[in-house]
CSV table of C-alpha atoms and ligand atoms in Angstrom, one decimal:
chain,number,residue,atom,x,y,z
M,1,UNK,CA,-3.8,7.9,-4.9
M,2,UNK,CA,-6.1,10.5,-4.3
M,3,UNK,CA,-6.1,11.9,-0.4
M,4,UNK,CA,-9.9,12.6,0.6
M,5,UNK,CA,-10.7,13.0,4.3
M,6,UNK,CA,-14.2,13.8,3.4
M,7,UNK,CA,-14.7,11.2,1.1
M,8,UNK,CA,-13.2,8.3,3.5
M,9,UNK,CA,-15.5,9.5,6.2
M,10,UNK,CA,-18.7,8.9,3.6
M,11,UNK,CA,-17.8,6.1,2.9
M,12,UNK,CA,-17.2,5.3,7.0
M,13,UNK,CA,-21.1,6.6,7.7
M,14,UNK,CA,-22.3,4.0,4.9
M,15,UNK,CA,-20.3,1.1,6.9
M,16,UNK,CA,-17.9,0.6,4.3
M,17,UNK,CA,-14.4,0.9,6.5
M,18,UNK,CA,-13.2,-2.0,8.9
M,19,UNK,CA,-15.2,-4.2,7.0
M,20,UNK,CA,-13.6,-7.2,8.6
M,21,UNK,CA,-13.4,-6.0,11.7
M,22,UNK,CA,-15.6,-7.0,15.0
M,23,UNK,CA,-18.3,-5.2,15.6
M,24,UNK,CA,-17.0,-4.8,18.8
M,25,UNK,CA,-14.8,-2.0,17.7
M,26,UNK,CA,-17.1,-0.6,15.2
M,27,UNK,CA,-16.4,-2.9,12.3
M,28,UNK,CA,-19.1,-4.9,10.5
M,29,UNK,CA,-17.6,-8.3,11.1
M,30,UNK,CA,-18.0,-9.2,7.3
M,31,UNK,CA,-15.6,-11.5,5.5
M,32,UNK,CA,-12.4,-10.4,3.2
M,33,UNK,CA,-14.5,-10.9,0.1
M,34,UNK,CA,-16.9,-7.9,1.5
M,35,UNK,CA,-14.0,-6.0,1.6
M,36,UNK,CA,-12.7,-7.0,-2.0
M,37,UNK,CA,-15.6,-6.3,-3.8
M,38,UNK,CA,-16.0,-2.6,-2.1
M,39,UNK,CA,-11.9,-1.9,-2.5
M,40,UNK,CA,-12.6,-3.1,-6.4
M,41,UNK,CA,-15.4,-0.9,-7.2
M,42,UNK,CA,-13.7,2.5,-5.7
M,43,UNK,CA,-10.5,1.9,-7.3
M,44,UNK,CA,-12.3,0.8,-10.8
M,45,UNK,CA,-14.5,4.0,-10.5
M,46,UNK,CA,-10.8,6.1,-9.7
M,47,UNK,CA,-12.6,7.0,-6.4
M,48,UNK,CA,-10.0,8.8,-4.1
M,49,UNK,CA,-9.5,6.2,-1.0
M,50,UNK,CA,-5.9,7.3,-0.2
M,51,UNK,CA,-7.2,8.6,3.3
M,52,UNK,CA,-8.0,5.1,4.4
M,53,UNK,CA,-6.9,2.8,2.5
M,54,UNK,CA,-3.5,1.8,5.1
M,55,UNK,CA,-5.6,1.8,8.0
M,56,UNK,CA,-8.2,-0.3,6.7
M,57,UNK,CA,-5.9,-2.7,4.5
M,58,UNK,CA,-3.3,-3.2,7.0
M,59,UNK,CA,-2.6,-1.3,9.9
M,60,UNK,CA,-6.3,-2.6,11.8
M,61,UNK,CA,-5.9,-5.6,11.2
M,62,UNK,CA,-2.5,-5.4,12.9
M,63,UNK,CA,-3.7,-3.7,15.4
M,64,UNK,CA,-6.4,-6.8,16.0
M,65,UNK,CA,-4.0,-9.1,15.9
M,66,UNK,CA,-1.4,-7.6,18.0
M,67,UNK,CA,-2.4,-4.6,19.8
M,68,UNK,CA,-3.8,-4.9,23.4
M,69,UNK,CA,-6.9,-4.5,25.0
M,70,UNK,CA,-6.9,-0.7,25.2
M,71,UNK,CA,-5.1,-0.3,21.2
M,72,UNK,CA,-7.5,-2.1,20.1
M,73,UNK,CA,-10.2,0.2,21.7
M,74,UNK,CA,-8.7,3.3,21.1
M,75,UNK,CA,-7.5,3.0,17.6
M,76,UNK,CA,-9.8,0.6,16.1
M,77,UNK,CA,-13.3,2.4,16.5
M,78,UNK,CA,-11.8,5.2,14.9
M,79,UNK,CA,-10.7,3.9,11.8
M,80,UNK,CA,-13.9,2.6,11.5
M,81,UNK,CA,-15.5,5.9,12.0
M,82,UNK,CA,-12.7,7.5,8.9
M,83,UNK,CA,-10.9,9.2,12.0
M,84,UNK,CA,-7.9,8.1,12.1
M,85,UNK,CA,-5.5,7.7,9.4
M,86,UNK,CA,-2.7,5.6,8.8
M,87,UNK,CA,0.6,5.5,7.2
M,88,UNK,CA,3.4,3.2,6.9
M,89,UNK,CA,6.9,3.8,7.9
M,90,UNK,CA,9.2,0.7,6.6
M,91,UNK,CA,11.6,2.5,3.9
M,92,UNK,CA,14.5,4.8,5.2
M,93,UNK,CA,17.4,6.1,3.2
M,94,UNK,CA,19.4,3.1,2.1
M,95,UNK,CA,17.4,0.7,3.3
M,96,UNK,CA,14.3,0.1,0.9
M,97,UNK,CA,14.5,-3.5,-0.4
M,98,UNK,CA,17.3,-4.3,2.4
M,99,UNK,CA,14.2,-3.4,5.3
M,100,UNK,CA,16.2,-5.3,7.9
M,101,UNK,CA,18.9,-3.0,7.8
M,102,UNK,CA,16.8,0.0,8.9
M,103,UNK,CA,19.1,2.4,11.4
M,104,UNK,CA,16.0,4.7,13.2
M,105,UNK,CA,16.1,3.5,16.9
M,106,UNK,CA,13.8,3.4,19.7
M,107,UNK,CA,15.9,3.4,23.1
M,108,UNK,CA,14.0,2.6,25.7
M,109,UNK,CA,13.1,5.5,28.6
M,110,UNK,CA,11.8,5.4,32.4
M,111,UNK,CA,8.7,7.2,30.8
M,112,UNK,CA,8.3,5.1,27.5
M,113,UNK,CA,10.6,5.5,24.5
M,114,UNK,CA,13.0,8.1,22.8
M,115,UNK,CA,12.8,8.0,18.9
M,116,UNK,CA,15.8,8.9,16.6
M,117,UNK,CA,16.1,8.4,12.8
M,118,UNK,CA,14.6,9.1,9.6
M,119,UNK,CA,12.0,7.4,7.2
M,120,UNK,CA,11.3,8.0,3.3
M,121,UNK,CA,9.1,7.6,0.8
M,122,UNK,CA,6.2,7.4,3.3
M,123,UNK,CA,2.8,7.5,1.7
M,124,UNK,CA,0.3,10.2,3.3
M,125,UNK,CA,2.3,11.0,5.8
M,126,UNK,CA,1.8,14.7,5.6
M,127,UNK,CA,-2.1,14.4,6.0
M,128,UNK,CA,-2.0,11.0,8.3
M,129,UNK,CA,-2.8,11.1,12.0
M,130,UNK,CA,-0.8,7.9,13.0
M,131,UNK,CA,2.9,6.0,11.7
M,132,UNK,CA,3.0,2.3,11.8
M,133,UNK,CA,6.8,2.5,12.1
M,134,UNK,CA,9.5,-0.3,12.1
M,135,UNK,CA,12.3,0.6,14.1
M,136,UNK,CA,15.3,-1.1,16.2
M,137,UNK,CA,14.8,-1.4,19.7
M,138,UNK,CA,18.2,-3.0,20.5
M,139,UNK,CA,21.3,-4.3,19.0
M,140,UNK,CA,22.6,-3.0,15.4
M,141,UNK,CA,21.6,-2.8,11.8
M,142,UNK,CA,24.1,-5.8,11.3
M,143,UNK,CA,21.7,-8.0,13.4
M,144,UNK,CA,19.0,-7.8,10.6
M,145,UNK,CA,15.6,-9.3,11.5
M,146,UNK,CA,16.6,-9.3,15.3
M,147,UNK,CA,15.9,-6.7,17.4
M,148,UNK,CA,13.0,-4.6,15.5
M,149,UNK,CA,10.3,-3.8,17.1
M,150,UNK,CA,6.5,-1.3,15.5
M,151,UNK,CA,5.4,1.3,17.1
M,152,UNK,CA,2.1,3.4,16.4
M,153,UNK,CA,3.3,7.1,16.4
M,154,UNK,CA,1.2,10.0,16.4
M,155,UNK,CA,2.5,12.3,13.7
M,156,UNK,CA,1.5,15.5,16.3
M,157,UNK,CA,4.2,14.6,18.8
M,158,UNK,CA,6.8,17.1,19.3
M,159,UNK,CA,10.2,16.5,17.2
M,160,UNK,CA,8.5,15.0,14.2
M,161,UNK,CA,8.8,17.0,11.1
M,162,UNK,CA,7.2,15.6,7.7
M,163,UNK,CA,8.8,17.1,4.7
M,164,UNK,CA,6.9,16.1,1.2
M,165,UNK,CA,8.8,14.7,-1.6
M,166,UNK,CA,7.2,15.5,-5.1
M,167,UNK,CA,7.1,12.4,-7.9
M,168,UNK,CA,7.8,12.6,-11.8
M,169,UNK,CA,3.9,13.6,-12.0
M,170,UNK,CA,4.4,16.8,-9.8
M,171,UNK,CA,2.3,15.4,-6.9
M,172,UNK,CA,3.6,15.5,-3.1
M,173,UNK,CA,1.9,11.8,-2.1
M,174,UNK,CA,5.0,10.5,0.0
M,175,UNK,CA,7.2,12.9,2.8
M,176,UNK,CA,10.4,12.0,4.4
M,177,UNK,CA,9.7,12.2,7.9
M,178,UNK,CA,12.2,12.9,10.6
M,179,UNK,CA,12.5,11.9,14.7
M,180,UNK,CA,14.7,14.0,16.5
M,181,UNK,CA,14.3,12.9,20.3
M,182,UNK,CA,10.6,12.1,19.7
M,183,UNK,CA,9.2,10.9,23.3
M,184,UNK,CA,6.8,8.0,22.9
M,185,UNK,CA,4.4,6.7,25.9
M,186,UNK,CA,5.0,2.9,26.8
M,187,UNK,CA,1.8,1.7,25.0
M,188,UNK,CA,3.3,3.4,21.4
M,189,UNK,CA,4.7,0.2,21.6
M,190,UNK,CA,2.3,-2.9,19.4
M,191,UNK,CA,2.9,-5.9,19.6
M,192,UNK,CA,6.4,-7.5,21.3
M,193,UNK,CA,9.5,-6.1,21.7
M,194,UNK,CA,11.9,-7.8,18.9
M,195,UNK,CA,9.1,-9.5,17.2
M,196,UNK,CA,9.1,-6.7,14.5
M,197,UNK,CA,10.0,-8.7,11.5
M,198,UNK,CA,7.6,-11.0,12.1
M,199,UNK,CA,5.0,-9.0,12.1
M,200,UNK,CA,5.8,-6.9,9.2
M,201,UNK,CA,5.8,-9.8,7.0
M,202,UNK,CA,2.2,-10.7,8.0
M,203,UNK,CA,1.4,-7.2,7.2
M,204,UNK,CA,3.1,-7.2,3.7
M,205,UNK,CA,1.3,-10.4,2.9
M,206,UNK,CA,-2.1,-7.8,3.0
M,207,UNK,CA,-0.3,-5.5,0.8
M,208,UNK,CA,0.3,-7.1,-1.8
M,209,UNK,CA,-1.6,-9.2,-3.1
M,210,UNK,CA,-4.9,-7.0,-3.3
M,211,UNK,CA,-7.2,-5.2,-6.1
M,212,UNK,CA,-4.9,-2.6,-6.1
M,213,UNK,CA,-2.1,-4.2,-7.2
M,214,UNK,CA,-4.2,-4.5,-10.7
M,215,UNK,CA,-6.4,-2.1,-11.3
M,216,UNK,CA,-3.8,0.5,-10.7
M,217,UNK,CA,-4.4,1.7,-14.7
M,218,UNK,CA,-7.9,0.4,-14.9
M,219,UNK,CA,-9.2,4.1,-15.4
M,220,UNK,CA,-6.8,4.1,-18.6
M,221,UNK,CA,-8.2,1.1,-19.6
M,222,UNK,CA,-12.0,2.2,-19.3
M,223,UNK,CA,-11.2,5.7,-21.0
M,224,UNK,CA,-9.2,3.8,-23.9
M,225,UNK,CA,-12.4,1.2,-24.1
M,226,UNK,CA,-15.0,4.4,-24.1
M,227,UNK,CA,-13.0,6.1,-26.5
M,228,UNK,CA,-12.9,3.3,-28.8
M,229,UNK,CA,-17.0,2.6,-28.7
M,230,UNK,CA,-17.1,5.9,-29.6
M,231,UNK,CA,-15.3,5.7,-33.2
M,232,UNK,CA,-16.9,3.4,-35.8
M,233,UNK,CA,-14.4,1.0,-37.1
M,234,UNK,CA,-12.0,-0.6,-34.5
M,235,UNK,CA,-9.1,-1.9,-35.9
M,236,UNK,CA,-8.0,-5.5,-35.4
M,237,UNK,CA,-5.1,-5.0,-33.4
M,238,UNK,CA,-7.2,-2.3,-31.3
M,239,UNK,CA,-10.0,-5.6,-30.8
M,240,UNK,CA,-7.2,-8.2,-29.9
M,241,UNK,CA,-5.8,-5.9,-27.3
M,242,UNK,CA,-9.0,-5.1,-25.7
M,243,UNK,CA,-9.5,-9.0,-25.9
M,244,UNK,CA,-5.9,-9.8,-24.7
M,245,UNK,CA,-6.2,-6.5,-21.6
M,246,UNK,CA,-9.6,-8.1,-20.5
M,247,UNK,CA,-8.7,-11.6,-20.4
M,248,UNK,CA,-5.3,-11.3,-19.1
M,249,UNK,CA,-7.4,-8.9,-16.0
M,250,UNK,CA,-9.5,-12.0,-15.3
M,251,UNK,CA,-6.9,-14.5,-14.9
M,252,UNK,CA,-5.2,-11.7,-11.9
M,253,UNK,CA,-8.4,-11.1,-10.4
M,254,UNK,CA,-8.9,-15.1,-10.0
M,255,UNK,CA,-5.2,-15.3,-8.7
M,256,UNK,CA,-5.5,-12.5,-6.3
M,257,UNK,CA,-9.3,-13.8,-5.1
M,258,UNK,CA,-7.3,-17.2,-4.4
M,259,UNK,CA,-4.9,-15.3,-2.0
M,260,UNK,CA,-7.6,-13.0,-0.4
M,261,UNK,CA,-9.2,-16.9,0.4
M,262,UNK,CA,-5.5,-17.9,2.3
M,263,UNK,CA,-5.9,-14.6,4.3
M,264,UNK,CA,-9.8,-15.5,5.0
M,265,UNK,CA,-8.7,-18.9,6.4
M,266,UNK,CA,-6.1,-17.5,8.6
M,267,UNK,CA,-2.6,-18.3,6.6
M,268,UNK,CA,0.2,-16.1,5.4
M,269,UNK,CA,0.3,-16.9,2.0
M,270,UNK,CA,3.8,-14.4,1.7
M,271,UNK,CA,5.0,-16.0,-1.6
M,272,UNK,CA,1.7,-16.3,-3.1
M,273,UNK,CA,1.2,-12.6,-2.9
M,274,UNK,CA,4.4,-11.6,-3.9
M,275,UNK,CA,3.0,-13.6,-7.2
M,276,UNK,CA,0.1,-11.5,-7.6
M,277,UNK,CA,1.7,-8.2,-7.2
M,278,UNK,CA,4.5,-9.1,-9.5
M,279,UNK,CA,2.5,-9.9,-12.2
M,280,UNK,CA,-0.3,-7.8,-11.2
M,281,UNK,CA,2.1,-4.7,-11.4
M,282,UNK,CA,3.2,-5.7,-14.4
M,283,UNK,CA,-0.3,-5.3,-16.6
M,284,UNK,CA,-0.6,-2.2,-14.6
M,285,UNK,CA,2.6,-0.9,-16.3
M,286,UNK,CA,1.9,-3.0,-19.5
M,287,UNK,CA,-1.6,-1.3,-19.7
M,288,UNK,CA,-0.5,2.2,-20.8
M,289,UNK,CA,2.5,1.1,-23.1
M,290,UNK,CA,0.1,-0.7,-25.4
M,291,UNK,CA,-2.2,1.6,-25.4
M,292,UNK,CA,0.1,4.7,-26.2
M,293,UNK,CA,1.9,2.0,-29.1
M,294,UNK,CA,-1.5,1.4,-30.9
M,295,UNK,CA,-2.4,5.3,-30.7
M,296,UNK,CA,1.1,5.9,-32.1
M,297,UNK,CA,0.3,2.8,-34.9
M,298,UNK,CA,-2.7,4.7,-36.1
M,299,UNK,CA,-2.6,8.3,-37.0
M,300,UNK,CA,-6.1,8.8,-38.0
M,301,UNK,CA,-7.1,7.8,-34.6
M,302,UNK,CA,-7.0,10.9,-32.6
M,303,UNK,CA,-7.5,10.5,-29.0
M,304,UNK,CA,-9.8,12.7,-27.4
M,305,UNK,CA,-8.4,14.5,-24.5
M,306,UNK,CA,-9.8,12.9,-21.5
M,307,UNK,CA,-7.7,9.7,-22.8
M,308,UNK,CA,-4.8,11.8,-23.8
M,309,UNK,CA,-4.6,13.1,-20.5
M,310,UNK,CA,-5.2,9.8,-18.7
M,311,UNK,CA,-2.5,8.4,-20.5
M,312,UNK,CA,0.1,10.6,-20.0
M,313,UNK,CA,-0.9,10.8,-15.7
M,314,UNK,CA,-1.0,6.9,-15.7
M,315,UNK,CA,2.8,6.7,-17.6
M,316,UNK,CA,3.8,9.0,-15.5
M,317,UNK,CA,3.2,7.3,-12.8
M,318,UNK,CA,3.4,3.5,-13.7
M,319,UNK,CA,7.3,3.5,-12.7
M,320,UNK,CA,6.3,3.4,-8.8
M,321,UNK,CA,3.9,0.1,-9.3
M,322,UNK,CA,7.1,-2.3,-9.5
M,323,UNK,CA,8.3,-0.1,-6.6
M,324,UNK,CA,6.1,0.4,-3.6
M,325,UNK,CA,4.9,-2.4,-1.5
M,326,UNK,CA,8.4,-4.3,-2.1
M,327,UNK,CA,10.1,-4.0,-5.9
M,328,UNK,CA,10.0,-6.6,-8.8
M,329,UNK,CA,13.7,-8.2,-7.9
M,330,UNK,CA,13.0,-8.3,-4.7
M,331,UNK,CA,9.5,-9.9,-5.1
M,332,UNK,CA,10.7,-12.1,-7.8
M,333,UNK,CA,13.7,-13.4,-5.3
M,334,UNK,CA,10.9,-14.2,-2.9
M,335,UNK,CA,9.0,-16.3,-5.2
M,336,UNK,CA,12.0,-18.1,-6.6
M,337,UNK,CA,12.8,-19.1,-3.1
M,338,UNK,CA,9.2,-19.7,-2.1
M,339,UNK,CA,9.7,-22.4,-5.3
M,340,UNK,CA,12.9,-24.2,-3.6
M,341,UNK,CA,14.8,-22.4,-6.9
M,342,UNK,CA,17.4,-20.5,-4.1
A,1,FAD,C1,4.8,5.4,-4.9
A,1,FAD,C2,5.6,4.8,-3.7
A,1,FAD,C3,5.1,4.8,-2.5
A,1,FAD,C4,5.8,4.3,-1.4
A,1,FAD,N1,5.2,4.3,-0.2
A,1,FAD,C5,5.9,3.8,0.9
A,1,FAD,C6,5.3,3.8,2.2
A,1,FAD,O1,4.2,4.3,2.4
A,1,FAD,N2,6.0,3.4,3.2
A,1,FAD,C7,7.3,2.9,3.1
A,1,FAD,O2,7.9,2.4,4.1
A,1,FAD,N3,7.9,2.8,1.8
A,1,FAD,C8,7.2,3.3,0.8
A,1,FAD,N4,7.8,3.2,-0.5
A,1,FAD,C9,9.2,2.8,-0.6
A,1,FAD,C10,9.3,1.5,-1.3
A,1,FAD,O3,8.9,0.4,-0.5
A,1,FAD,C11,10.8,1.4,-1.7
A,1,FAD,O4,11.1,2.4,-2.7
A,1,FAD,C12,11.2,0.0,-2.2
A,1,FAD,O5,11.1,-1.0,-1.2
A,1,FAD,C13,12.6,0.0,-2.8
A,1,FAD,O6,13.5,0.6,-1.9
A,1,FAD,P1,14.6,1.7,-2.4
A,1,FAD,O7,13.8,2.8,-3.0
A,1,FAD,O8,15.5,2.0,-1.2
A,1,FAD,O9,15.4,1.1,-3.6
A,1,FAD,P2,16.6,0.1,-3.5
A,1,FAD,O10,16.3,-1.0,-2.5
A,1,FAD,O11,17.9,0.8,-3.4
A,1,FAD,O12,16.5,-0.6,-4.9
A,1,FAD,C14,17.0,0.0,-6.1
A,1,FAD,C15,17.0,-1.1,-7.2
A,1,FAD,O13,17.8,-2.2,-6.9
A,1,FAD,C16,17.1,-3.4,-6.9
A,1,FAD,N5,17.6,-4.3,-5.9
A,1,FAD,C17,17.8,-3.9,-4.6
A,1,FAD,N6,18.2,-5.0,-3.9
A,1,FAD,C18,18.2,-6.1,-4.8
A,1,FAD,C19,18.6,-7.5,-4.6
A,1,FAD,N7,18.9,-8.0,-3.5
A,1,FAD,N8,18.4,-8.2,-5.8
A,1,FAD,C20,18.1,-7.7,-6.9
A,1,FAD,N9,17.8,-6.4,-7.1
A,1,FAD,C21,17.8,-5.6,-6.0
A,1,FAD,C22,15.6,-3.0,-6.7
A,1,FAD,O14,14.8,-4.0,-7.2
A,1,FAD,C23,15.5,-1.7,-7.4
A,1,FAD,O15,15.3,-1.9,-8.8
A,1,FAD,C24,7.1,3.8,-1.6
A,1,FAD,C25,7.7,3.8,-2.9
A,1,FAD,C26,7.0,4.3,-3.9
A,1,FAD,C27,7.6,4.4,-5.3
């Protein structure tokens, strides 16, 4: 979660951003696992990637897909380069899980488009350059998945204001972010009018189903595991869950491999992902539970401080795993229908 400009951009000069992409727009035309193996080491090192990660997980490979000529050459190139940052403007007040219901409008203008609503809960967005947003561009929120339409919206325009929002950890990492009359040029506009829907769920099928819907308390886990090399005498239940944490990590990183192998060949695997971040979130909040229950079983095991701290940040936090990217009912709903179940 950690927001690094400087860090992102170290990464770009080593080639390591828009991995995937052509090298046509400063990508290094490598395949998705390139990609997974870097996003895995940075987020098992802890390594802050916030500045980059949307951009490079999900918002340029949109942008490939369904930007034009000139998006593409514009935006692309400078993600590449760590740039141009990205963040992701789905959730408004009231409509989180029910997305389709969002109210903020785009109406269209002789000039381009006038913006009016209100997001939430958006990642970055007080240190981003660029909103993906999902908005309606004609009829009503009763019409659902008709009617939506993404824009790319630089945060800069005039009548945008980004107020922070801080979490149970004391951290500002998401902003509600306001459009009162924001003017947007014609090409803000990616992809086709009403095909908004569509497009998002591509997009979602990229965010979920990745590294980082696993190693989310991986640090935790590495601390816990130095801590306990360090002491002499591990007990058994301390071995079996070390056993149990490792081999239930492998059996996620195999399923979520398999998914990253449906994107490689093209396909949406929507239902699949929702799979791997259901369960994936789940260790992730699992991870620190068991952890703080075994310390708690053992009072002659004092933890040192670096895993003291690690494990109160990571509980803090593990609440918003089953959250962002689409919550555990909603996911779960997904998959049962995905199963012919509903
Ligand atoms: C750390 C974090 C980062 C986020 N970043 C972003 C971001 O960058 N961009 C963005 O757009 N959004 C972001 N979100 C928002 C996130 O996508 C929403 O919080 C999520 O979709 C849930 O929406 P909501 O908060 O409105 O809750 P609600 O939809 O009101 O849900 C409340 C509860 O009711 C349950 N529920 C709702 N509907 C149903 C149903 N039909 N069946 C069963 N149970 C149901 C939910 O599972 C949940 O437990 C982020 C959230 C978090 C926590």
């Amino acid at each position: 979660m950690g927001f690094d400009a400087a860090f992102s951009r170290a990464l770009a000069e080593k080639g390591w951003l828009g991995l995937t992409l052509p090298r046509a727009y400063g990508g290094a035309e490598r395949g998705a696992f390139a990609r997974f193996v870097i996003a895995e080491e940075l987020l098992a090192a802890g390594a802050p990637v916030a500045a980059h990660w949307f951009a490079d997980r999900q918002s340029a490979p949109l942008i490939l897909k369904y930007g034009t000529e000139a998006q593409r050459e514009f935006y692309l190139p400078r993600i590449c380069a760590g740039e141009a940052f990205f963040c992701i403007g789905m959730s408004e007040p009231n409509s989180g899980s029910d997305l389709a219901s969002i109210r903020t409008r785009a109406e269209k203008t002789p000039a381009g488009w006038r913006l009016q609503g209100q997001k939430i809960w958006t990642s970055n967005a007080n240190h981003c350059h660029y909103m993906i947003a999902l908005v309606r561009t004609s009829g009503r929120a009763e019409d659902r998945h008709k009617g939506l339409s993404q824009f790319i919206v630089d945060l800069k325009t005039p009548g945008i204001t980004v107020r922070p929002i801080k979490d149970l950890a004391g951290d500002a990492h998401f902003s509600e972010v306001f459009f009162d009359n924001v003017e947007l040029r014609n090409d803000a506009l990616i992809g086709e009018e009403g095909a908004g829907w569509e497009q998002v769920t591509a997009e979602l099928a990229f965010e979920r189903s990745g590294p980082e819907r696993l190693y989310s308390s991986l640090v935790l886990a590495d601390t816990w595991l130095a801590w306990l090399r360090s002491r002499q005498n591990p007990t058994t239940a301390e071995v079996r869950l070390a056993g149990a944490l490792i081999a239930r990590l492998s059996a996620l990183r195999a399923m979520s491999i398999a998914v990253t192998n449906k994107l490689e060949s093209g396909e949406s695997p929507v239902v699949e992902a929702a799979l791997v971040k259901d369960l994936g979130t789940e260790f992730e909040q699992q991870l620190p539970v068991a952890i703080a229950g075994l310390l708690g079983a053992n009072p002659d095991g004092e933890p040192c401080q670096q895993l003291s701290s690690t494990l109160l940040y990571t509980s803090m936090i593990a609440p918003a795993f089953s959250l962002r990217g689409g919550t555990r009912e909603i996911l779960r709903g997904m998959i049962a229908r995905g199963l012919g179940l509903r």
